[in-house]
Amino acid sequence: MELELTDVISQFSNEPVVDIQPLGNGHIHKTWKVDFASHSIVLQQFNSNIFKNPYEVCKNIEIISDHLKSKNDYPYDILQLIRSKQNEFIVPFENNYFRAINFAENCYAADIMDSVNTAFEVSKAFGKFAKSLSDLNPNSLTYSIENFHNGTLRHATLWTAIKENIADRVKYCENLINKIETNKEITKKIDSLKEIQKIPLRIAHFDTKVNNILLDNLTHSPKMIIDLDTTMPGTLLSDFGDMVRTATPTKDENEMDLDMVNFDLKFFEGITQGYLSELSSTLNQHEKENLLEGGKYLILMQCERFLADYLNGDIYYPINYENQNLVRANNQMKLLESIVDQETAANQILKKYW
Ligand code: GN1
Ligand code: MG
């Protein structure tokens, strides 16, 4: 692979490559850090099964980056696509699409939050991101994935997978399927609020899991929001919801010991305070009142997505061992149950920051 990658990299730079290493824990694209003598870049091979139009995705990112740059109070570094020698953001190569991004030095990505303060800062940063994009017309961006967070559709997709049962695995997850059915009102409630536009369409990042923000090695403060591929028209319940999913649990989505997976109210308070410190004057009352509900919606949907993929034979989310997507689905259900157990206290926290 390295030889081919060097050919791709030569489309972006004439400098000799010193080193190439895989980077990050993303599920979708293949990502490498490429070192030259003077600096480093990030190289990504697009997953064009999932993102059908890499050119449009990059166009969106250019619009977003330019808009953030035009703000003089945006305090974080901005993800920057690097143009090829042909002046393009995408380099097609042997039926694949590649792109390059600026590399943020002295940073790391965390799969789980190490402190309430970091959760606060991360959520504030995603809040600032949304606020800074709130005066950009959502219609100026294209949908990089249609119906990406359409819970009703994800639920239907799961049921198609259950009925087709192509990997003959339904027998291993009947209990989980029952639990999903017990919770399906969560999806209905949010989707009807979206439908009647009480939850309005804005510009959402759509993948605010905590490892999509780079943290400073020394201060642990947010440095740069990454993975802008799904930043498109949507609701901010998606963004707050994915933070509930990834910044409040005691273990990440891959933990198989479910006793270890719990919703932590202290971290919930951190992200609520952080997000609303930026967005309380932007969000309407329906959005504010449904922030926790948005978390439950996202977690249930992620549970359904992992389970559907398990039933379909692991064609979407890469796995390291056989049942990993079932483990992930059960993990998400456990997190949802832990939230439901602590819902009264969580709603009291929310009210404190409305
Ligand atoms: C995928 O690329 P990555 O790992 O940030 C997925 C998200 C899921 C997430 C679950 C395009 O995100 O929607 O929430 O995995 N992205 C896509 O970890 O499907
Ligand atoms: Mg992503």
mmCIF file of C-alpha atoms and ligand atoms in Angstrom:
data_model
loop_
_atom_site.group_PDB
_atom_site.id
_atom_site.type_symbol
_atom_site.label_atom_id
_atom_site.label_comp_id
_atom_site.label_asym_id
_atom_site.label_seq_id
_atom_site.Cartn_x
_atom_site.Cartn_y
_atom_site.Cartn_z
ATOM 1 C CA MET A 1 0.000 0.000 0.000
ATOM 2 C CA GLU A 2 2.767 2.426 0.911
ATOM 3 C CA LEU A 3 4.070 2.573 -2.635
ATOM 4 C CA GLU A 4 0.640 3.446 -4.007
ATOM 5 C CA LEU A 5 0.068 5.967 -1.258
ATOM 6 C CA THR A 6 3.290 7.680 -2.166
ATOM 7 C CA ASP A 7 1.952 8.070 -5.680
ATOM 8 C CA VAL A 8 -1.196 9.692 -4.314
ATOM 9 C CA ILE A 9 0.761 11.938 -1.958
ATOM 10 C CA SER A 10 2.928 13.129 -4.829
ATOM 11 C CA GLN A 11 -0.267 14.675 -6.251
ATOM 12 C CA PHE A 12 -0.370 16.936 -3.195
ATOM 13 C CA SER A 13 3.314 17.691 -2.589
ATOM 14 C CA ASN A 14 6.737 17.377 -4.177
ATOM 15 C CA GLU A 15 8.443 16.891 -0.830
ATOM 16 C CA PRO A 16 9.803 13.402 -0.132
ATOM 17 C CA VAL A 17 7.700 11.356 2.323
ATOM 18 C CA VAL A 18 9.514 10.533 5.559
ATOM 19 C CA ASP A 19 6.853 8.348 7.179
ATOM 20 C CA ILE A 20 3.232 7.155 6.776
ATOM 21 C CA GLN A 21 1.222 5.845 9.740
ATOM 22 C CA PRO A 22 -2.470 4.915 10.176
ATOM 23 C CA LEU A 23 -4.335 7.558 12.191
ATOM 24 C CA GLY A 24 -7.408 7.626 14.430
ATOM 25 C CA ASN A 25 -10.363 5.376 15.255
ATOM 26 C CA GLY A 26 -12.883 6.478 12.597
ATOM 27 C CA HIS A 27 -15.164 3.781 11.230
ATOM 28 C CA ILE A 28 -15.657 5.148 7.750
ATOM 29 C CA HIS A 29 -12.605 6.405 5.846
ATOM 30 C CA LYS A 30 -9.041 5.115 5.865
ATOM 31 C CA THR A 31 -6.802 7.743 7.411
ATOM 32 C CA TRP A 32 -3.021 8.198 7.584
ATOM 33 C CA LYS A 33 -0.616 10.727 8.977
ATOM 34 C CA VAL A 34 1.991 11.574 6.369
ATOM 35 C CA ASP A 35 5.247 13.121 7.524
ATOM 36 C CA PHE A 36 7.458 15.261 5.335
ATOM 37 C CA ALA A 37 10.717 16.710 6.617
ATOM 38 C CA SER A 38 9.141 20.106 7.248
ATOM 39 C CA HIS A 39 5.556 19.242 8.268
ATOM 40 C CA SER A 40 2.812 16.594 8.334
ATOM 41 C CA ILE A 41 -0.554 16.213 6.650
ATOM 42 C CA VAL A 42 -3.528 13.887 7.049
ATOM 43 C CA LEU A 43 -4.355 11.724 4.041
ATOM 44 C CA GLN A 44 -7.772 10.090 3.722
ATOM 45 C CA GLN A 45 -9.136 7.513 1.361
ATOM 46 C CA PHE A 46 -12.818 8.306 0.948
ATOM 47 C CA ASN A 47 -15.399 5.666 1.621
ATOM 48 C CA SER A 48 -17.409 6.402 -1.475
ATOM 49 C CA ASN A 49 -19.876 3.582 -0.792
ATOM 50 C CA ILE A 50 -21.133 5.745 2.040
ATOM 51 C CA PHE A 51 -20.405 9.213 0.691
ATOM 52 C CA LYS A 52 -21.643 8.980 -2.871
ATOM 53 C CA ASN A 53 -20.241 12.309 -3.960
ATOM 54 C CA PRO A 54 -16.813 13.121 -2.478
ATOM 55 C CA TYR A 55 -16.617 16.314 -4.557
ATOM 56 C CA GLU A 56 -19.800 17.708 -3.027
ATOM 57 C CA VAL A 57 -18.682 16.730 0.463
ATOM 58 C CA CYS A 58 -15.467 18.677 -0.046
ATOM 59 C CA LYS A 59 -17.366 21.631 -1.468
ATOM 60 C CA ASN A 60 -19.464 21.692 1.729
ATOM 61 C CA ILE A 61 -16.312 21.597 3.824
ATOM 62 C CA GLU A 62 -14.806 24.481 1.884
ATOM 63 C CA ILE A 63 -17.950 26.581 2.479
ATOM 64 C CA ILE A 64 -17.933 25.711 6.186
ATOM 65 C CA SER A 65 -14.212 26.409 6.669
ATOM 66 C CA ASP A 66 -14.476 29.731 4.821
ATOM 67 C CA HIS A 67 -17.455 30.742 6.916
ATOM 68 C CA LEU A 68 -15.694 29.898 10.176
ATOM 69 C CA LYS A 69 -12.617 31.806 9.004
ATOM 70 C CA SER A 70 -14.768 34.881 8.380
ATOM 71 C CA LYS A 71 -15.692 34.990 12.088
ATOM 72 C CA ASN A 72 -13.222 36.910 14.169
ATOM 73 C CA ASP A 73 -14.368 35.305 17.416
ATOM 74 C CA TYR A 74 -14.021 31.645 16.384
ATOM 75 C CA PRO A 75 -11.379 30.496 18.867
ATOM 76 C CA TYR A 76 -10.400 27.075 17.474
ATOM 77 C CA ASP A 77 -8.193 25.973 14.610
ATOM 78 C CA ILE A 78 -10.170 25.261 11.438
ATOM 79 C CA LEU A 79 -9.988 22.082 9.420
ATOM 80 C CA GLN A 80 -8.487 22.947 6.067
ATOM 81 C CA LEU A 81 -8.581 20.846 2.930
ATOM 82 C CA ILE A 82 -5.329 20.916 0.963
ATOM 83 C CA ARG A 83 -5.471 21.473 -2.777
ATOM 84 C CA SER A 84 -3.682 19.071 -5.071
ATOM 85 C CA LYS A 85 -1.232 20.221 -7.722
ATOM 86 C CA GLN A 86 -4.218 20.171 -10.075
ATOM 87 C CA ASN A 87 -5.900 22.641 -7.707
ATOM 88 C CA GLU A 88 -8.505 20.058 -6.654
ATOM 89 C CA PHE A 89 -9.509 18.827 -3.212
ATOM 90 C CA ILE A 90 -10.000 15.285 -4.451
ATOM 91 C CA VAL A 91 -7.426 13.072 -6.125
ATOM 92 C CA PRO A 92 -8.983 10.067 -7.890
ATOM 93 C CA PHE A 93 -6.620 7.110 -7.959
ATOM 94 C CA GLU A 94 -7.314 3.520 -9.067
ATOM 95 C CA ASN A 95 -11.078 3.753 -8.433
ATOM 96 C CA ASN A 96 -10.554 5.419 -5.055
ATOM 97 C CA TYR A 97 -10.805 9.027 -3.972
ATOM 98 C CA PHE A 98 -8.214 10.652 -1.738
ATOM 99 C CA ARG A 99 -7.959 14.009 -0.044
ATOM 100 C CA ALA A 100 -5.507 15.753 2.258
ATOM 101 C CA ILE A 101 -6.135 17.866 5.361
ATOM 102 C CA ASN A 102 -3.961 20.044 7.580
ATOM 103 C CA PHE A 103 -2.471 18.082 10.502
ATOM 104 C CA ALA A 104 -2.981 19.587 13.963
ATOM 105 C CA GLU A 105 0.316 19.292 15.868
ATOM 106 C CA ASN A 106 0.488 18.324 19.567
ATOM 107 C CA CYS A 107 -3.091 17.077 19.752
ATOM 108 C CA TYR A 108 -4.908 13.867 20.586
ATOM 109 C CA ALA A 109 -8.415 12.471 20.198
ATOM 110 C CA ALA A 110 -10.124 10.849 23.219
ATOM 111 C CA ASP A 111 -12.718 8.068 22.910
ATOM 112 C CA ILE A 112 -14.005 8.850 26.391
ATOM 113 C CA MET A 113 -13.908 12.060 28.422
ATOM 114 C CA ASP A 114 -11.233 12.164 31.115
ATOM 115 C CA SER A 115 -12.825 14.941 33.177
ATOM 116 C CA VAL A 116 -16.052 16.886 33.528
ATOM 117 C CA ASN A 117 -14.166 20.007 32.596
ATOM 118 C CA THR A 118 -13.018 18.474 29.299
ATOM 119 C CA ALA A 119 -16.631 17.441 28.599
ATOM 120 C CA PHE A 120 -17.712 21.028 29.293
ATOM 121 C CA GLU A 121 -15.041 22.424 26.953
ATOM 122 C CA VAL A 122 -15.786 19.925 24.176
ATOM 123 C CA SER A 123 -19.499 20.640 24.308
ATOM 124 C CA LYS A 124 -18.870 24.382 24.386
ATOM 125 C CA ALA A 125 -16.706 23.985 21.278
ATOM 126 C CA PHE A 126 -19.404 22.102 19.387
ATOM 127 C CA GLY A 127 -21.836 24.784 20.571
ATOM 128 C CA LYS A 128 -19.558 27.513 19.278
ATOM 129 C CA PHE A 129 -19.241 25.661 15.971
ATOM 130 C CA ALA A 130 -23.041 25.529 15.559
ATOM 131 C CA LYS A 131 -23.463 29.125 16.647
ATOM 132 C CA SER A 132 -20.808 30.311 14.200
ATOM 133 C CA LEU A 133 -22.641 28.522 11.379
ATOM 134 C CA SER A 134 -26.082 29.738 12.442
ATOM 135 C CA ASP A 135 -25.992 32.705 10.035
ATOM 136 C CA LEU A 136 -25.050 30.500 7.074
ATOM 137 C CA ASN A 137 -28.056 29.450 5.001
ATOM 138 C CA PRO A 138 -28.523 25.668 5.487
ATOM 139 C CA ASN A 139 -29.486 25.467 1.797
ATOM 140 C CA SER A 140 -25.980 26.523 0.829
ATOM 141 C CA LEU A 141 -24.856 23.017 1.838
ATOM 142 C CA THR A 142 -25.820 19.779 0.125
ATOM 143 C CA TYR A 143 -26.888 16.623 1.950
ATOM 144 C CA SER A 144 -23.736 14.499 2.044
ATOM 145 C CA ILE A 145 -25.893 11.535 3.169
ATOM 146 C CA GLU A 146 -29.657 11.624 2.712
ATOM 147 C CA ASN A 147 -31.789 10.747 5.751
ATOM 148 C CA PHE A 148 -28.678 10.281 7.841
ATOM 149 C CA HIS A 149 -30.363 10.776 11.232
ATOM 150 C CA ASN A 150 -33.872 9.772 10.242
ATOM 151 C CA GLY A 151 -34.790 7.574 13.200
ATOM 152 C CA THR A 152 -38.004 6.273 11.655
ATOM 153 C CA LEU A 153 -36.131 5.139 8.570
ATOM 154 C CA ARG A 154 -33.302 3.582 10.592
ATOM 155 C CA HIS A 155 -35.897 1.631 12.530
ATOM 156 C CA ALA A 156 -37.461 0.409 9.283
ATOM 157 C CA THR A 157 -34.009 -0.538 7.969
ATOM 158 C CA LEU A 158 -33.417 -2.601 11.087
ATOM 159 C CA TRP A 159 -36.697 -4.420 10.535
ATOM 160 C CA THR A 160 -35.734 -5.198 6.942
ATOM 161 C CA ALA A 161 -32.506 -6.701 8.277
ATOM 162 C CA ILE A 162 -34.422 -8.717 10.877
ATOM 163 C CA LYS A 163 -36.815 -10.066 8.268
ATOM 164 C CA GLU A 164 -34.093 -10.898 5.742
ATOM 165 C CA ASN A 165 -31.875 -12.397 8.454
ATOM 166 C CA ILE A 166 -29.179 -13.006 5.841
ATOM 167 C CA ALA A 167 -26.400 -13.833 8.300
ATOM 168 C CA ASP A 168 -28.756 -16.059 10.350
ATOM 169 C CA ARG A 169 -28.048 -14.063 13.499
ATOM 170 C CA VAL A 170 -31.522 -12.957 14.632
ATOM 171 C CA LYS A 171 -31.537 -15.855 17.103
ATOM 172 C CA TYR A 172 -28.723 -14.138 19.041
ATOM 173 C CA CYS A 173 -30.529 -10.845 19.561
ATOM 174 C CA GLU A 174 -34.177 -11.394 20.301
ATOM 175 C CA ASN A 175 -33.941 -9.843 23.750
ATOM 176 C CA LEU A 176 -32.328 -6.730 22.310
ATOM 177 C CA ILE A 177 -34.944 -6.470 19.559
ATOM 178 C CA ASN A 178 -37.660 -6.560 22.241
ATOM 179 C CA LYS A 179 -35.949 -3.761 24.137
ATOM 180 C CA ILE A 180 -35.732 -1.677 20.975
ATOM 181 C CA GLU A 181 -39.449 -2.123 20.399
ATOM 182 C CA THR A 182 -40.173 -1.069 23.984
ATOM 183 C CA ASN A 183 -38.353 2.193 23.338
ATOM 184 C CA LYS A 184 -39.634 3.097 19.904
ATOM 185 C CA GLU A 185 -41.790 5.980 21.211
ATOM 186 C CA ILE A 186 -38.562 7.958 21.641
ATOM 187 C CA THR A 187 -38.083 7.967 17.870
ATOM 188 C CA LYS A 188 -41.703 8.796 17.132
ATOM 189 C CA LYS A 189 -41.768 11.741 19.496
ATOM 190 C CA ILE A 190 -38.662 13.439 18.082
ATOM 191 C CA ASP A 191 -39.514 12.712 14.463
ATOM 192 C CA SER A 192 -42.933 14.304 14.836
ATOM 193 C CA LEU A 193 -41.408 17.404 16.457
ATOM 194 C CA LYS A 194 -39.037 17.615 13.487
ATOM 195 C CA GLU A 195 -41.874 17.114 11.052
ATOM 196 C CA ILE A 196 -43.867 20.064 12.370
ATOM 197 C CA GLN A 197 -40.617 22.048 12.583
ATOM 198 C CA LYS A 198 -40.848 22.745 16.280
ATOM 199 C CA ILE A 199 -37.297 21.432 16.141
ATOM 200 C CA PRO A 200 -35.980 23.604 13.298
ATOM 201 C CA LEU A 201 -33.562 22.826 10.510
ATOM 202 C CA ARG A 202 -30.174 24.433 11.112
ATOM 203 C CA ILE A 203 -26.624 23.431 10.210
ATOM 204 C CA ALA A 204 -25.497 20.455 12.278
ATOM 205 C CA HIS A 205 -22.140 18.670 12.471
ATOM 206 C CA PHE A 206 -23.891 15.271 12.686
ATOM 207 C CA ASP A 207 -20.943 13.383 14.152
ATOM 208 C CA THR A 208 -20.103 15.093 17.429
ATOM 209 C CA LYS A 209 -18.693 11.996 19.037
ATOM 210 C CA VAL A 210 -15.956 13.123 21.357
ATOM 211 C CA ASN A 211 -13.086 11.746 19.290
ATOM 212 C CA ASN A 212 -14.063 14.149 16.508
ATOM 213 C CA ILE A 213 -12.547 17.040 18.397
ATOM 214 C CA LEU A 214 -8.809 17.278 18.801
ATOM 215 C CA LEU A 215 -7.556 18.176 22.270
ATOM 216 C CA ASP A 216 -4.321 19.909 23.160
ATOM 217 C CA ASN A 217 -1.732 17.438 24.528
ATOM 218 C CA LEU A 218 -0.825 19.719 27.420
ATOM 219 C CA THR A 219 -3.929 21.705 28.337
ATOM 220 C CA HIS A 220 -6.558 19.141 27.148
ATOM 221 C CA SER A 221 -8.508 22.071 25.708
ATOM 222 C CA PRO A 222 -10.254 21.676 22.342
ATOM 223 C CA LYS A 223 -8.032 22.670 19.428
ATOM 224 C CA MET A 224 -9.914 21.675 16.283
ATOM 225 C CA ILE A 225 -13.251 20.123 15.320
ATOM 226 C CA ILE A 226 -12.673 17.476 12.677
ATOM 227 C CA ASP A 227 -14.724 15.161 10.469
ATOM 228 C CA LEU A 228 -16.879 17.755 8.746
ATOM 229 C CA ASP A 229 -18.096 15.253 6.139
ATOM 230 C CA THR A 230 -21.610 15.154 7.513
ATOM 231 C CA THR A 231 -21.928 18.839 8.416
ATOM 232 C CA MET A 232 -25.142 19.663 6.555
ATOM 233 C CA PRO A 233 -28.718 20.807 7.152
ATOM 234 C CA GLY A 234 -30.154 19.075 10.212
ATOM 235 C CA THR A 235 -31.238 19.620 13.778
ATOM 236 C CA LEU A 236 -29.007 20.393 16.709
ATOM 237 C CA LEU A 237 -30.571 17.526 18.652
ATOM 238 C CA SER A 238 -28.285 15.350 16.528
ATOM 239 C CA ASP A 239 -25.245 17.193 17.815
ATOM 240 C CA PHE A 240 -26.169 17.418 21.457
ATOM 241 C CA GLY A 241 -27.509 13.871 21.220
ATOM 242 C CA ASP A 242 -24.227 12.432 19.987
ATOM 243 C CA MET A 243 -22.451 14.160 22.845
ATOM 244 C CA VAL A 244 -24.850 12.599 25.315
ATOM 245 C CA ARG A 245 -23.975 9.323 23.600
ATOM 246 C CA THR A 246 -20.219 9.740 23.767
ATOM 247 C CA ALA A 247 -19.332 12.285 26.485
ATOM 248 C CA THR A 248 -21.522 11.037 29.348
ATOM 249 C CA PRO A 249 -20.895 7.265 29.437
ATOM 250 C CA THR A 250 -18.354 5.713 31.769
ATOM 251 C CA LYS A 251 -17.054 3.535 28.887
ATOM 252 C CA ASP A 252 -17.095 3.935 25.113
ATOM 253 C CA GLU A 253 -19.266 2.144 22.537
ATOM 254 C CA ASN A 254 -16.901 -0.843 22.306
ATOM 255 C CA GLU A 255 -17.074 -1.844 25.988
ATOM 256 C CA MET A 256 -18.434 -5.370 26.321
ATOM 257 C CA ASP A 257 -18.796 -5.448 30.126
ATOM 258 C CA LEU A 258 -22.199 -3.800 30.328
ATOM 259 C CA ASP A 259 -21.961 -3.303 34.095
ATOM 260 C CA MET A 260 -19.237 -0.785 33.323
ATOM 261 C CA VAL A 261 -21.393 1.197 30.897
ATOM 262 C CA ASN A 262 -23.352 3.883 32.707
ATOM 263 C CA PHE A 263 -24.693 7.358 32.132
ATOM 264 C CA ASP A 264 -22.827 9.763 34.390
ATOM 265 C CA LEU A 265 -24.875 12.760 35.508
ATOM 266 C CA LYS A 266 -21.784 14.844 36.290
ATOM 267 C CA PHE A 267 -20.662 14.610 32.682
ATOM 268 C CA PHE A 268 -24.205 15.324 31.520
ATOM 269 C CA GLU A 269 -24.155 18.496 33.562
ATOM 270 C CA GLY A 270 -20.786 19.388 32.008
ATOM 271 C CA ILE A 271 -22.005 19.041 28.423
ATOM 272 C CA THR A 272 -25.318 20.777 29.136
ATOM 273 C CA GLN A 273 -23.599 23.741 30.696
ATOM 274 C CA GLY A 274 -20.992 23.864 27.927
ATOM 275 C CA TYR A 275 -23.448 23.634 25.035
ATOM 276 C CA LEU A 276 -25.935 26.127 26.448
ATOM 277 C CA SER A 277 -23.194 28.580 27.378
ATOM 278 C CA GLU A 278 -22.878 29.134 23.625
ATOM 279 C CA LEU A 279 -26.352 28.386 22.328
ATOM 280 C CA SER A 280 -28.929 29.310 24.951
ATOM 281 C CA SER A 281 -29.955 32.424 23.035
ATOM 282 C CA THR A 282 -30.045 30.565 19.680
ATOM 283 C CA LEU A 283 -32.058 27.454 20.590
ATOM 284 C CA ASN A 284 -35.848 27.635 20.935
ATOM 285 C CA GLN A 285 -37.684 26.222 23.933
ATOM 286 C CA HIS A 286 -38.629 22.972 22.149
ATOM 287 C CA GLU A 287 -34.986 22.322 21.340
ATOM 288 C CA LYS A 288 -33.910 23.036 24.914
ATOM 289 C CA GLU A 289 -36.611 20.885 26.458
ATOM 290 C CA ASN A 290 -35.716 17.980 24.186
ATOM 291 C CA LEU A 291 -31.943 17.934 24.558
ATOM 292 C CA LEU A 292 -31.980 14.822 26.715
ATOM 293 C CA GLU A 293 -34.608 13.256 24.476
ATOM 294 C CA GLY A 294 -32.278 13.952 21.538
ATOM 295 C CA GLY A 295 -29.610 11.958 23.383
ATOM 296 C CA LYS A 296 -31.956 9.022 23.851
ATOM 297 C CA TYR A 297 -32.975 9.245 20.176
ATOM 298 C CA LEU A 298 -29.372 9.198 18.988
ATOM 299 C CA ILE A 299 -28.392 6.318 21.261
ATOM 300 C CA LEU A 300 -31.385 4.228 20.231
ATOM 301 C CA MET A 301 -30.657 4.966 16.569
ATOM 302 C CA GLN A 302 -26.992 4.022 16.987
ATOM 303 C CA CYS A 303 -28.067 0.802 18.705
ATOM 304 C CA GLU A 304 -30.312 0.057 15.716
ATOM 305 C CA ARG A 305 -27.573 0.905 13.219
ATOM 306 C CA PHE A 306 -25.043 -1.401 14.909
ATOM 307 C CA LEU A 307 -27.623 -4.164 15.208
ATOM 308 C CA ALA A 308 -28.774 -3.853 11.585
ATOM 309 C CA ASP A 309 -25.153 -4.088 10.486
ATOM 310 C CA TYR A 310 -24.584 -7.161 12.655
ATOM 311 C CA LEU A 311 -27.647 -8.793 11.083
ATOM 312 C CA ASN A 312 -26.485 -7.825 7.597
ATOM 313 C CA GLY A 313 -23.103 -9.490 8.168
ATOM 314 C CA ASP A 314 -20.972 -6.445 9.166
ATOM 315 C CA ILE A 315 -20.894 -4.577 5.900
ATOM 316 C CA TYR A 316 -20.826 -1.010 7.265
ATOM 317 C CA TYR A 317 -18.930 -0.839 10.558
ATOM 318 C CA PRO A 318 -15.537 -2.554 10.521
ATOM 319 C CA ILE A 319 -15.072 -5.125 13.304
ATOM 320 C CA ASN A 320 -12.091 -6.566 15.152
ATOM 321 C CA TYR A 321 -13.870 -9.734 16.276
ATOM 322 C CA GLU A 322 -16.987 -11.634 15.264
ATOM 323 C CA ASN A 323 -19.737 -10.241 17.466
ATOM 324 C CA GLN A 324 -18.435 -6.722 17.833
ATOM 325 C CA ASN A 325 -21.418 -4.994 16.245
ATOM 326 C CA LEU A 326 -23.770 -6.917 18.546
ATOM 327 C CA VAL A 327 -21.597 -5.921 21.506
ATOM 328 C CA ARG A 328 -21.813 -2.293 20.361
ATOM 329 C CA ALA A 329 -25.589 -2.504 19.958
ATOM 330 C CA ASN A 330 -26.019 -4.001 23.449
ATOM 331 C CA ASN A 331 -23.665 -1.366 24.832
ATOM 332 C CA GLN A 332 -25.825 1.414 23.395
ATOM 333 C CA MET A 333 -29.003 -0.161 24.798
ATOM 334 C CA LYS A 334 -27.387 -0.385 28.233
ATOM 335 C CA LEU A 335 -26.481 3.296 28.014
ATOM 336 C CA LEU A 336 -30.055 4.167 27.047
ATOM 337 C CA GLU A 337 -31.411 2.176 30.002
ATOM 338 C CA SER A 338 -29.005 3.911 32.344
ATOM 339 C CA ILE A 339 -30.259 7.302 31.125
ATOM 340 C CA VAL A 340 -33.889 6.277 31.562
ATOM 341 C CA ASP A 341 -33.073 5.234 35.154
ATOM 342 C CA GLN A 342 -31.661 8.674 35.887
ATOM 343 C CA GLU A 343 -34.003 10.721 33.751
ATOM 344 C CA THR A 344 -35.649 12.778 36.493
ATOM 345 C CA ALA A 345 -32.312 13.980 37.809
ATOM 346 C CA ALA A 346 -31.028 14.641 34.272
ATOM 347 C CA ASN A 347 -34.068 16.771 33.437
ATOM 348 C CA GLN A 348 -33.533 18.783 36.598
ATOM 349 C CA ILE A 349 -29.995 19.502 35.442
ATOM 350 C CA LEU A 350 -31.266 20.582 32.030
ATOM 351 C CA LYS A 351 -33.711 23.043 33.597
ATOM 352 C CA LYS A 352 -30.889 24.678 35.535
ATOM 353 C CA TYR A 353 -29.294 25.850 32.276
ATOM 354 C CA TRP A 354 -32.325 26.732 30.086
HETATM 355 C C1 GN1 B 1 -19.326 6.659 12.219
HETATM 356 O O1 GN1 B 1 -16.585 8.039 10.998
HETATM 357 P P1 GN1 B 1 -16.971 7.963 12.405
HETATM 358 O O2 GN1 B 1 -16.347 6.817 13.113
HETATM 359 O O3 GN1 B 1 -16.750 9.284 13.066
HETATM 360 C C2 GN1 B 1 -20.686 7.073 11.656
HETATM 361 C C3 GN1 B 1 -21.447 7.835 12.729
HETATM 362 C C4 GN1 B 1 -21.623 6.956 13.953
HETATM 363 C C5 GN1 B 1 -20.265 6.495 14.427
HETATM 364 C C6 GN1 B 1 -20.392 5.498 15.548
HETATM 365 C C7 GN1 B 1 -20.855 8.408 8.159
HETATM 366 O O4 GN1 B 1 -18.589 7.814 12.508
HETATM 367 O O5 GN1 B 1 -22.718 8.201 12.252
HETATM 368 O O6 GN1 B 1 -22.260 7.664 14.965
HETATM 369 O O7 GN1 B 1 -19.517 5.878 13.375
HETATM 370 N N1 GN1 B 1 -20.504 7.872 10.452
HETATM 371 C C8 GN1 B 1 -21.139 7.553 9.323
HETATM 372 O O8 GN1 B 1 -19.175 5.384 16.206
HETATM 373 O O9 GN1 B 1 -21.920 6.613 9.250
HETATM 374 MG MG MG B 2 -17.574 10.450 10.814
#
